[in-house]
Short mmCIF file of C-alpha atoms in Angstrom, two decimals:
data_model
loop_
_atom_site.label_atom_id
_atom_site.label_comp_id
_atom_site.label_asym_id
_atom_site.label_seq_id
_atom_site.Cartn_x
_atom_site.Cartn_y
_atom_site.Cartn_z
CA MET A 1 -44.39 -24.00 41.75
CA ARG A 2 -43.59 -26.30 38.84
CA ILE A 3 -42.90 -24.62 35.50
CA PRO A 4 -44.86 -26.21 32.60
CA ASP A 5 -42.67 -28.10 30.12
CA ASP A 6 -43.56 -25.78 27.24
CA GLU A 7 -42.32 -22.81 29.33
CA GLN A 8 -39.01 -24.30 30.50
CA VAL A 9 -35.57 -23.48 29.09
CA ARG A 10 -32.92 -26.15 29.54
CA TRP A 11 -29.85 -24.61 27.87
CA LEU A 12 -27.94 -21.35 27.92
CA TYR A 13 -25.64 -20.71 24.94
CA LEU A 14 -23.09 -17.87 24.91
CA ASP A 15 -21.58 -16.50 21.68
CA LEU A 16 -18.98 -13.74 22.07
CA ASN A 17 -19.37 -10.84 19.63
CA SER A 18 -16.57 -10.13 17.11
CA TYR A 19 -14.27 -12.02 19.47
CA PHE A 20 -10.75 -11.59 18.04
CA ALA A 21 -11.36 -7.92 17.19
CA SER A 22 -12.96 -7.31 20.60
CA VAL A 23 -9.92 -8.74 22.38
CA GLU A 24 -7.69 -6.41 20.38
CA GLN A 25 -9.90 -3.47 21.37
CA GLN A 26 -9.82 -4.59 25.00
CA ILE A 27 -6.02 -4.79 25.01
CA ASN A 28 -5.55 -1.50 23.16
CA PRO A 29 -8.04 1.21 24.26
CA LYS A 30 -7.06 3.33 21.23
CA LEU A 31 -8.86 0.79 19.02
CA ARG A 32 -12.15 1.02 20.92
CA GLY A 33 -14.96 2.47 18.88
CA GLN A 34 -12.80 2.18 15.77
CA PRO A 35 -13.35 -0.20 12.81
CA VAL A 36 -10.80 -3.01 13.22
CA GLY A 37 -9.86 -5.90 10.95
CA VAL A 38 -7.76 -8.79 12.24
CA VAL A 39 -5.53 -10.61 9.71
CA PRO A 40 -3.20 -13.60 10.18
CA LEU A 41 -0.26 -11.73 8.60
CA LEU A 42 0.39 -8.13 7.65
CA ALA A 43 2.34 -9.21 4.54
CA GLY A 44 0.64 -9.52 1.15
CA ASN A 45 -3.15 -9.28 0.91
CA PRO A 46 -4.49 -11.63 3.60
CA CYS A 47 -8.15 -12.06 4.42
CA CYS A 48 -9.68 -10.79 7.64
CA ILE A 49 -10.25 -13.53 10.17
CA ALA A 50 -12.34 -11.14 12.27
CA ALA A 51 -13.90 -7.69 12.04
CA SER A 52 -15.09 -5.43 14.82
CA ARG A 53 -18.74 -4.44 14.98
CA GLU A 54 -17.74 -0.96 13.74
CA ALA A 55 -16.09 -2.52 10.66
CA LYS A 56 -19.06 -4.77 9.98
CA VAL A 57 -21.24 -1.69 9.50
CA PHE A 58 -19.17 -0.96 6.37
CA GLY A 59 -19.52 -4.51 5.02
CA VAL A 60 -16.20 -5.86 6.28
CA LYS A 61 -16.54 -9.43 7.50
CA THR A 62 -14.61 -12.64 7.94
CA GLY A 63 -13.06 -13.53 4.59
CA THR A 64 -12.81 -9.94 3.31
CA SER A 65 -9.34 -9.29 1.89
CA MET A 66 -7.25 -6.55 3.45
CA VAL A 67 -7.37 -4.53 0.22
CA ASP A 68 -11.16 -4.80 0.01
CA ALA A 69 -11.50 -3.97 3.71
CA ARG A 70 -9.61 -0.72 3.18
CA ARG A 71 -11.72 0.04 0.12
CA LEU A 72 -14.99 -0.57 1.99
CA CYS A 73 -13.81 1.24 5.12
CA PRO A 74 -10.93 3.67 4.44
CA GLY A 75 -10.37 4.34 8.15
CA ILE A 76 -10.14 0.70 9.21
CA ARG A 77 -7.29 -0.31 11.53
CA ILE A 78 -5.67 -3.55 10.41
CA VAL A 79 -3.94 -5.54 13.15
CA GLU A 80 -2.07 -8.83 13.08
CA ALA A 81 -3.66 -11.68 15.01
CA ARG A 82 -2.25 -12.69 18.38
CA PRO A 83 -3.63 -16.19 18.91
CA GLN A 84 -2.08 -16.78 22.31
CA ARG A 85 -3.81 -13.69 23.72
CA TYR A 86 -7.17 -14.90 22.37
CA VAL A 87 -6.70 -18.24 24.12
CA GLU A 88 -5.72 -16.48 27.36
CA TYR A 89 -8.89 -14.37 27.23
CA HIS A 90 -10.91 -17.49 26.32
CA HIS A 91 -9.88 -19.14 29.58
CA GLN A 92 -10.57 -15.96 31.57
CA ILE A 93 -14.08 -15.83 30.12
CA ILE A 94 -14.71 -19.48 30.95
CA ALA A 95 -13.64 -18.81 34.55
CA ALA A 96 -15.95 -15.78 34.72
CA VAL A 97 -18.93 -17.76 33.39
CA GLU A 98 -18.20 -20.69 35.72
CA SER A 99 -18.32 -18.33 38.69
CA CYS A 100 -22.03 -18.04 37.79
CA ILE A 101 -22.87 -21.49 36.38
CA PRO A 102 -20.86 -24.59 35.32
CA VAL A 103 -19.91 -24.69 31.63
CA THR A 104 -21.17 -27.94 30.12
CA GLY A 105 -19.48 -27.71 26.72
CA ILE A 106 -16.96 -25.49 24.93
CA HIS A 107 -17.80 -25.47 21.24
CA SER A 108 -15.25 -23.02 19.88
CA ILE A 109 -12.93 -20.23 20.96
CA ASP A 110 -15.94 -17.91 21.30
CA GLU A 111 -18.87 -20.21 22.09
CA MET A 112 -19.89 -22.25 25.11
CA ALA A 113 -23.04 -23.90 26.45
CA CYS A 114 -24.39 -24.40 29.96
CA ARG A 115 -27.08 -26.91 30.94
CA LEU A 116 -29.72 -25.42 33.21
CA SER A 117 -31.23 -27.37 36.07
CA GLY A 118 -33.88 -27.01 38.76
CA PRO A 119 -35.11 -23.43 39.26
CA GLU A 120 -32.75 -22.21 36.50
CA ARG A 121 -35.19 -23.64 33.94
CA ASP A 122 -37.68 -20.95 34.88
CA PRO A 123 -37.17 -18.24 32.19
CA ALA A 124 -37.42 -15.51 34.85
CA VAL A 125 -34.59 -17.10 36.84
CA SER A 126 -32.45 -17.85 33.78
CA LEU A 127 -32.83 -14.27 32.56
CA ARG A 128 -31.42 -12.99 35.84
CA LEU A 129 -28.59 -15.52 35.50
CA THR A 130 -27.88 -14.32 31.96
CA HIS A 131 -27.58 -10.70 33.07
CA LYS A 132 -25.26 -11.79 35.88
CA ILE A 133 -23.02 -13.62 33.38
CA LYS A 134 -22.80 -10.58 31.10
CA GLU A 135 -21.97 -8.31 34.05
CA THR A 136 -19.37 -10.73 35.42
CA VAL A 137 -17.55 -11.05 32.08
CA ARG A 138 -17.59 -7.28 31.70
CA ASP A 139 -16.31 -6.64 35.24
CA ILE A 140 -13.69 -9.39 35.41
CA VAL A 141 -12.45 -9.76 31.82
CA GLY A 142 -13.21 -6.53 29.98
CA VAL A 143 -15.85 -3.99 29.06
CA VAL A 144 -15.47 -4.54 25.31
CA LEU A 145 -16.17 -8.27 25.46
CA THR A 146 -19.91 -8.47 24.92
CA SER A 147 -21.85 -11.60 24.03
CA SER A 148 -25.14 -12.74 22.60
CA ILE A 149 -26.87 -15.33 24.77
CA GLY A 150 -29.65 -17.69 23.85
CA LEU A 151 -31.98 -19.58 26.20
CA ALA A 152 -33.94 -22.52 24.80
CA PRO A 153 -35.25 -26.03 25.49
CA ASN A 154 -32.29 -27.62 23.69
CA ARG A 155 -28.71 -26.60 22.97
CA TRP A 156 -29.20 -26.34 19.19
CA LEU A 157 -32.08 -23.88 19.56
CA ALA A 158 -30.11 -21.92 22.16
CA LYS A 159 -27.33 -21.50 19.59
CA VAL A 160 -29.90 -20.42 16.99
CA ALA A 161 -31.16 -17.81 19.48
CA THR A 162 -27.69 -16.24 19.78
CA ASP A 163 -27.79 -15.35 16.07
CA MET A 164 -31.21 -13.73 16.29
CA GLN A 165 -30.03 -10.62 18.12
CA LYS A 166 -26.50 -9.20 17.77
CA PRO A 167 -24.47 -7.65 19.23
CA ASP A 168 -24.97 -8.02 22.99
CA GLY A 169 -28.23 -9.88 22.42
CA LEU A 170 -30.49 -11.95 24.61
CA VAL A 171 -33.21 -14.15 23.10
CA VAL A 172 -35.45 -16.69 24.85
CA ILE A 173 -37.07 -19.54 22.91
CA ARG A 174 -39.67 -21.69 24.69
CA ARG A 175 -41.44 -24.71 23.25
CA ARG A 176 -44.67 -22.74 23.14
CA ASP A 177 -42.93 -20.20 20.86
CA LEU A 178 -42.11 -22.87 18.27
CA PRO A 179 -41.96 -22.95 15.36
CA GLN A 180 -43.24 -19.42 14.63
CA ILE A 181 -40.33 -17.69 16.38
CA LEU A 182 -37.99 -19.20 13.76
CA TYR A 183 -39.90 -18.06 10.69
CA SER A 184 -37.88 -14.85 10.29
CA LEU A 185 -34.78 -16.95 9.62
CA ALA A 186 -33.67 -18.54 6.34
CA PRO A 187 -32.77 -22.25 6.31
CA ILE A 188 -29.09 -21.44 5.77
CA ASP A 189 -29.16 -19.44 9.03
CA LEU A 190 -29.65 -22.67 10.98
CA PRO A 191 -26.55 -24.43 12.37
CA GLY A 192 -25.77 -27.51 10.31
CA ILE A 193 -27.27 -26.23 7.05
CA GLY A 194 -24.44 -25.18 4.75
CA PRO A 195 -24.50 -24.10 1.08
CA ARG A 196 -24.72 -27.67 -0.25
CA MET A 197 -27.56 -28.69 2.05
CA ASN A 198 -29.32 -25.39 1.40
CA LYS A 199 -29.13 -26.08 -2.34
CA ARG A 200 -30.63 -29.53 -1.80
CA LEU A 201 -33.50 -27.97 0.13
CA GLU A 202 -34.08 -25.36 -2.58
CA VAL A 203 -34.26 -28.04 -5.27
CA ARG A 204 -37.10 -29.61 -3.27
CA GLY A 205 -38.89 -26.29 -2.91
CA ILE A 206 -37.92 -25.72 0.72
CA THR A 207 -36.85 -22.07 0.78
CA THR A 208 -38.21 -20.96 4.17
CA VAL A 209 -37.90 -22.21 7.72
CA GLN A 210 -41.68 -22.38 7.87
CA ARG A 211 -41.70 -24.90 5.02
CA LEU A 212 -38.85 -26.81 6.69
CA CYS A 213 -40.79 -27.03 9.95
CA GLU A 214 -43.79 -28.47 8.11
CA LEU A 215 -41.81 -31.60 7.14
CA THR A 216 -42.38 -34.83 9.02
CA GLU A 217 -39.61 -36.68 10.80
CA LYS A 218 -39.59 -39.26 7.99
CA GLU A 219 -39.30 -36.56 5.32
CA MET A 220 -36.39 -34.91 7.10
CA SER A 221 -34.67 -38.26 7.52
CA HIS A 222 -34.98 -38.83 3.79
CA LEU A 223 -33.68 -35.34 2.97
CA TRP A 224 -30.57 -35.69 5.12
CA GLY A 225 -30.14 -39.36 4.43
CA GLY A 226 -30.57 -40.77 7.92
CA ILE A 227 -30.09 -39.89 11.57
CA THR A 228 -29.08 -36.25 11.02
CA GLY A 229 -32.46 -35.46 9.51
CA ARG A 230 -34.27 -37.08 12.42
CA ARG A 231 -32.16 -35.06 14.85
CA PHE A 232 -33.03 -31.85 13.00
CA TRP A 233 -36.72 -32.67 13.31
CA HIS A 234 -36.41 -33.22 17.08
CA TRP A 235 -34.38 -30.02 17.50
CA LEU A 236 -36.98 -27.97 15.68
CA GLN A 237 -39.67 -29.46 17.93
CA GLY A 238 -37.71 -28.34 20.99
CA HIS A 239 -36.78 -31.86 22.15
CA ASP A 240 -33.60 -32.11 24.24
CA ILE A 241 -32.03 -35.22 22.72
CA PRO A 242 -28.61 -36.68 23.71
CA ASP A 243 -25.52 -35.79 21.71
CA VAL A 244 -23.96 -38.27 19.31
CA VAL A 245 -20.47 -39.21 20.49
CA THR A 246 -17.94 -38.77 17.67
CA ARG A 247 -14.28 -39.74 17.38
CA ARG A 248 -11.57 -37.63 15.85
CA SER A 249 -10.28 -39.08 12.58
CA SER A 250 -7.41 -36.74 11.67
CA LEU A 251 -5.10 -34.11 13.10
CA GLY A 252 -2.65 -31.80 11.39
CA HIS A 253 -1.42 -28.36 10.40
CA SER A 254 -1.04 -26.35 7.20
CA HIS A 255 0.72 -23.06 6.57
CA VAL A 256 0.94 -20.44 3.84
CA LEU A 257 4.65 -19.88 3.25
CA GLY A 258 6.21 -16.48 3.81
CA PRO A 259 8.52 -15.01 1.11
CA GLU A 260 11.67 -16.17 2.93
CA VAL A 261 10.72 -19.87 2.78
CA ARG A 262 9.18 -20.16 -0.69
CA SER A 263 11.68 -22.75 -1.86
CA GLU A 264 12.07 -26.53 -1.72
CA ALA A 265 14.34 -26.28 1.32
CA GLY A 266 12.01 -23.81 2.98
CA ALA A 267 8.93 -25.90 2.30
CA TYR A 268 10.59 -28.99 3.76
CA GLY A 269 11.78 -27.10 6.84
CA VAL A 270 8.29 -25.75 7.53
CA LEU A 271 6.83 -29.24 7.04
CA GLN A 272 9.18 -30.54 9.73
CA ARG A 273 8.04 -27.73 12.00
CA LEU A 274 4.36 -28.49 11.37
CA LEU A 275 4.92 -32.21 11.91
CA SER A 276 6.67 -31.61 15.24
CA LYS A 277 3.76 -29.50 16.48
CA ALA A 278 1.18 -32.04 15.31
CA ALA A 279 3.09 -34.93 16.90
CA ALA A 280 3.08 -33.09 20.24
CA ARG A 281 -0.69 -32.71 19.87
CA LEU A 282 -1.00 -36.46 19.26
CA ARG A 283 0.74 -37.22 22.51
CA HIS A 284 -1.14 -34.54 24.41
CA GLY A 285 -4.42 -36.04 23.22
CA ASN A 286 -3.31 -39.64 23.91
CA LEU A 287 -3.71 -40.50 20.23
CA TRP A 288 -1.72 -42.66 17.84
CA ALA A 289 -1.54 -42.20 14.07
CA THR A 290 -1.50 -44.99 11.51
CA GLY A 291 -1.02 -42.78 8.47
CA MET A 292 0.37 -39.46 7.24
CA ILE A 293 -0.61 -37.17 4.37
CA VAL A 294 1.78 -34.48 3.15
CA PHE A 295 1.01 -31.85 0.52
CA VAL A 296 2.59 -28.88 -1.22
CA LYS A 297 0.66 -26.33 -3.29
CA CYS A 298 2.39 -23.92 -5.68
CA TYR A 299 1.46 -20.48 -6.99
CA SER A 300 1.29 -21.93 -10.50
CA GLY A 301 -1.57 -24.18 -9.44
CA ARG A 302 0.66 -27.24 -9.40
CA SER A 303 0.40 -29.44 -6.32
CA TRP A 304 1.90 -32.59 -4.83
CA GLU A 305 0.46 -34.94 -2.24
CA SER A 306 1.83 -38.17 -0.82
CA LYS A 307 0.62 -40.65 1.76
CA ALA A 308 2.21 -43.26 3.99
CA SER A 309 0.79 -45.93 6.29
CA PHE A 310 2.63 -47.31 9.30
CA GLN A 311 2.23 -49.04 12.61
CA GLU A 312 0.55 -46.96 15.33
CA CYS A 313 2.95 -44.15 16.13
CA GLN A 314 3.16 -40.86 18.03
CA ASP A 315 6.89 -40.24 18.43
CA THR A 316 8.32 -37.30 16.53
CA LEU A 317 11.56 -38.92 15.38
CA THR A 318 9.86 -41.83 13.61
CA LEU A 319 7.32 -39.50 12.01
CA LEU A 320 10.12 -37.18 10.80
CA GLU A 321 11.81 -40.17 9.19
CA THR A 322 8.57 -41.01 7.40
CA LEU A 323 8.31 -37.42 6.20
CA ARG A 324 11.86 -37.59 4.85
CA MET A 325 11.01 -40.78 2.97
CA LEU A 326 7.96 -39.15 1.38
CA TRP A 327 9.90 -35.99 0.55
CA GLN A 328 12.50 -37.96 -1.37
CA GLU A 329 9.72 -39.05 -3.75
CA ARG A 330 8.56 -35.51 -4.53
CA PRO A 331 8.74 -34.01 -8.01
CA SER A 332 11.10 -31.10 -8.61
CA PHE A 333 9.73 -27.68 -7.69
CA GLU A 334 12.54 -25.91 -9.50
CA ARG A 335 10.15 -24.01 -11.79
CA ALA A 336 7.24 -23.77 -9.38
CA THR A 337 7.21 -21.62 -6.24
CA PRO A 338 5.71 -23.38 -3.20
CA GLN A 339 2.79 -21.46 -1.72
CA MET A 340 1.37 -23.69 1.02
CA VAL A 341 2.42 -26.87 2.81
CA GLY A 342 0.57 -29.18 5.17
CA VAL A 343 0.86 -32.42 7.07
CA SER A 344 -1.96 -34.49 8.58
CA PHE A 345 -2.03 -37.62 10.69
CA VAL A 346 -4.89 -39.97 9.86
CA GLY A 347 -6.30 -43.26 11.09
CA LEU A 348 -6.11 -42.07 14.69
CA VAL A 349 -6.31 -44.61 17.49
CA ALA A 350 -7.13 -43.72 21.10
CA ASP A 351 -4.64 -44.69 23.78
CA GLU A 352 -6.93 -47.32 25.29
CA ARG A 353 -7.13 -49.11 21.92
CA HIS A 354 -3.44 -48.84 21.12
CA ASN A 355 -1.56 -52.05 20.29
CA LEU A 356 1.93 -52.30 21.76
CA SER A 357 4.79 -52.31 19.26
CA LEU A 358 6.73 -55.50 18.52
CA PHE A 359 9.75 -53.54 17.31
CA GLY A 360 10.93 -51.73 20.43
CA SER A 361 9.83 -48.14 19.85
CA GLU A 362 9.49 -47.41 23.58
CA ARG A 363 12.78 -45.46 23.78
CA ARG A 364 11.74 -43.10 21.01
CA GLU A 365 8.33 -42.59 22.59
CA ALA A 366 9.98 -41.86 25.94
CA LEU A 367 12.30 -39.34 24.26
CA SER A 368 9.40 -37.46 22.69
CA ARG A 369 7.49 -37.32 25.96
CA ALA A 370 10.61 -36.14 27.79
CA MET A 371 10.97 -33.31 25.24
CA ASP A 372 7.30 -32.42 25.79
CA ARG A 373 7.89 -32.11 29.54
CA VAL A 374 10.95 -29.90 29.08
CA ASN A 375 9.12 -27.63 26.61
CA ALA A 376 6.10 -27.40 28.91
CA ARG A 377 8.34 -26.29 31.77
CA TYR A 378 10.88 -24.07 30.05
CA GLY A 379 8.91 -22.67 27.12
CA ARG A 380 8.53 -23.25 23.42
CA ASP A 381 11.48 -24.70 21.56
CA ALA A 382 13.56 -25.35 24.66
CA LEU A 383 14.22 -28.72 22.98
CA TYR A 384 13.69 -29.57 19.31
CA PHE A 385 15.15 -31.66 16.53
CA GLY A 386 17.93 -29.96 14.59
CA GLY A 387 16.10 -30.03 11.26
CA ILE A 388 13.77 -27.23 12.36
CA HIS A 389 16.49 -24.95 13.79
CA ASP A 390 16.15 -22.37 11.01
CA PHE A 391 12.35 -22.62 11.00
CA LYS A 392 11.46 -22.22 14.69
CA THR A 393 9.68 -18.93 14.10
CA THR A 394 7.77 -20.08 11.02
CA ALA A 395 4.22 -21.43 11.13
CA PRO A 396 3.14 -19.77 14.40
CA THR A 397 0.10 -21.28 16.06
CA ARG A 398 -3.15 -20.02 14.54
CA ILE A 399 -6.65 -20.56 15.82
CA GLY A 400 -9.99 -20.75 14.15
CA PHE A 401 -13.41 -20.32 15.64
CA THR A 402 -13.92 -24.07 15.77
CA SER A 403 -10.62 -25.07 17.32
CA ILE A 404 -8.88 -24.03 20.49
CA PRO A 405 -5.10 -24.59 20.69
CA GLU A 406 -3.87 -26.79 23.48
CA GLU A 407 -0.91 -25.96 25.73
CA CYS A 408 1.37 -28.13 23.60
CA ASP A 409 0.54 -26.03 20.52
CA TRP A 410 2.60 -23.17 21.89
CA ALA A 411 5.67 -25.42 22.11
#
């Protein structure tokens, strides 16, 4: 029996609840049922990058400082983040989900989407599938790792559904439910509407999702300034439109300096470390950079930024030489304590569009790739350039909810 179009669901979206904190509770049973805050460092007064569901009850959330977290929730357990463990669990969860249904897209460390097909588009069938996924993750990966799952006619609405019931939620949106099922939300609750866009909507008197849904496709296009507005209109109607293919434009790392490296020499050493990690990511992603941006921020509010352009490059040695050239042009930080440093590669070119060098850089490229192979086989820092010897343990790999470290990031 064919399911009517307005009854079908075409996407399943899974959003893990309080992911980093849940992994910590899974690893350490003593943390289960306790309010937990995860911070990048235990030194100073860092902000929480995750809070357990028990901590959220007290108002602790992502971005809450450690001091404020302890004020809001005196019994909170503060733990230092362990990014590599979160990535390990991420891959275990993907494997568990894929034992039930293929994963179509991984959107962050704690979110993934699956396209439904055939009988799976019947809400009754997809609901059984959803329960199977939850049970499989619990049985194979861990009992603490719950998720909110959304079922909807398009991926965007399925993601919206995951936020409508937390934790351990399950929400179904069908085309016949639209748009009324969304009216309990505020515009800023919708993916893609941030503070700036929300302000623009408010200025035009659009303060509810109901009012947003009343706009025509042309009105939405005008509000967003083009194709994004039209896509929003189709999403809200429940249309399953193709994704827009985008290309990465930059790649880099930044790091807040620890007390032991808050000096000019320390800042430069950490920059070399960050550059080496980013260059490995370039090669891993088959990308070439045509520019570099370096910056230093100080506690006094003073900052320095410099840029360089060059022929398409991905070898670490040449990029380190460019960094050294930029560093020689820096102002003196003698009376200003460096707080944060960062390096980014810009103007990225994919391997298939790369122009061969006229100046014989093949040997350097081969050297960098050989070092990558050794580090992949024998572990992080098996081979490295001497300039980072005293800084190997600085700037450990961190992860955010919108980026998943690659294997080379642990080198």
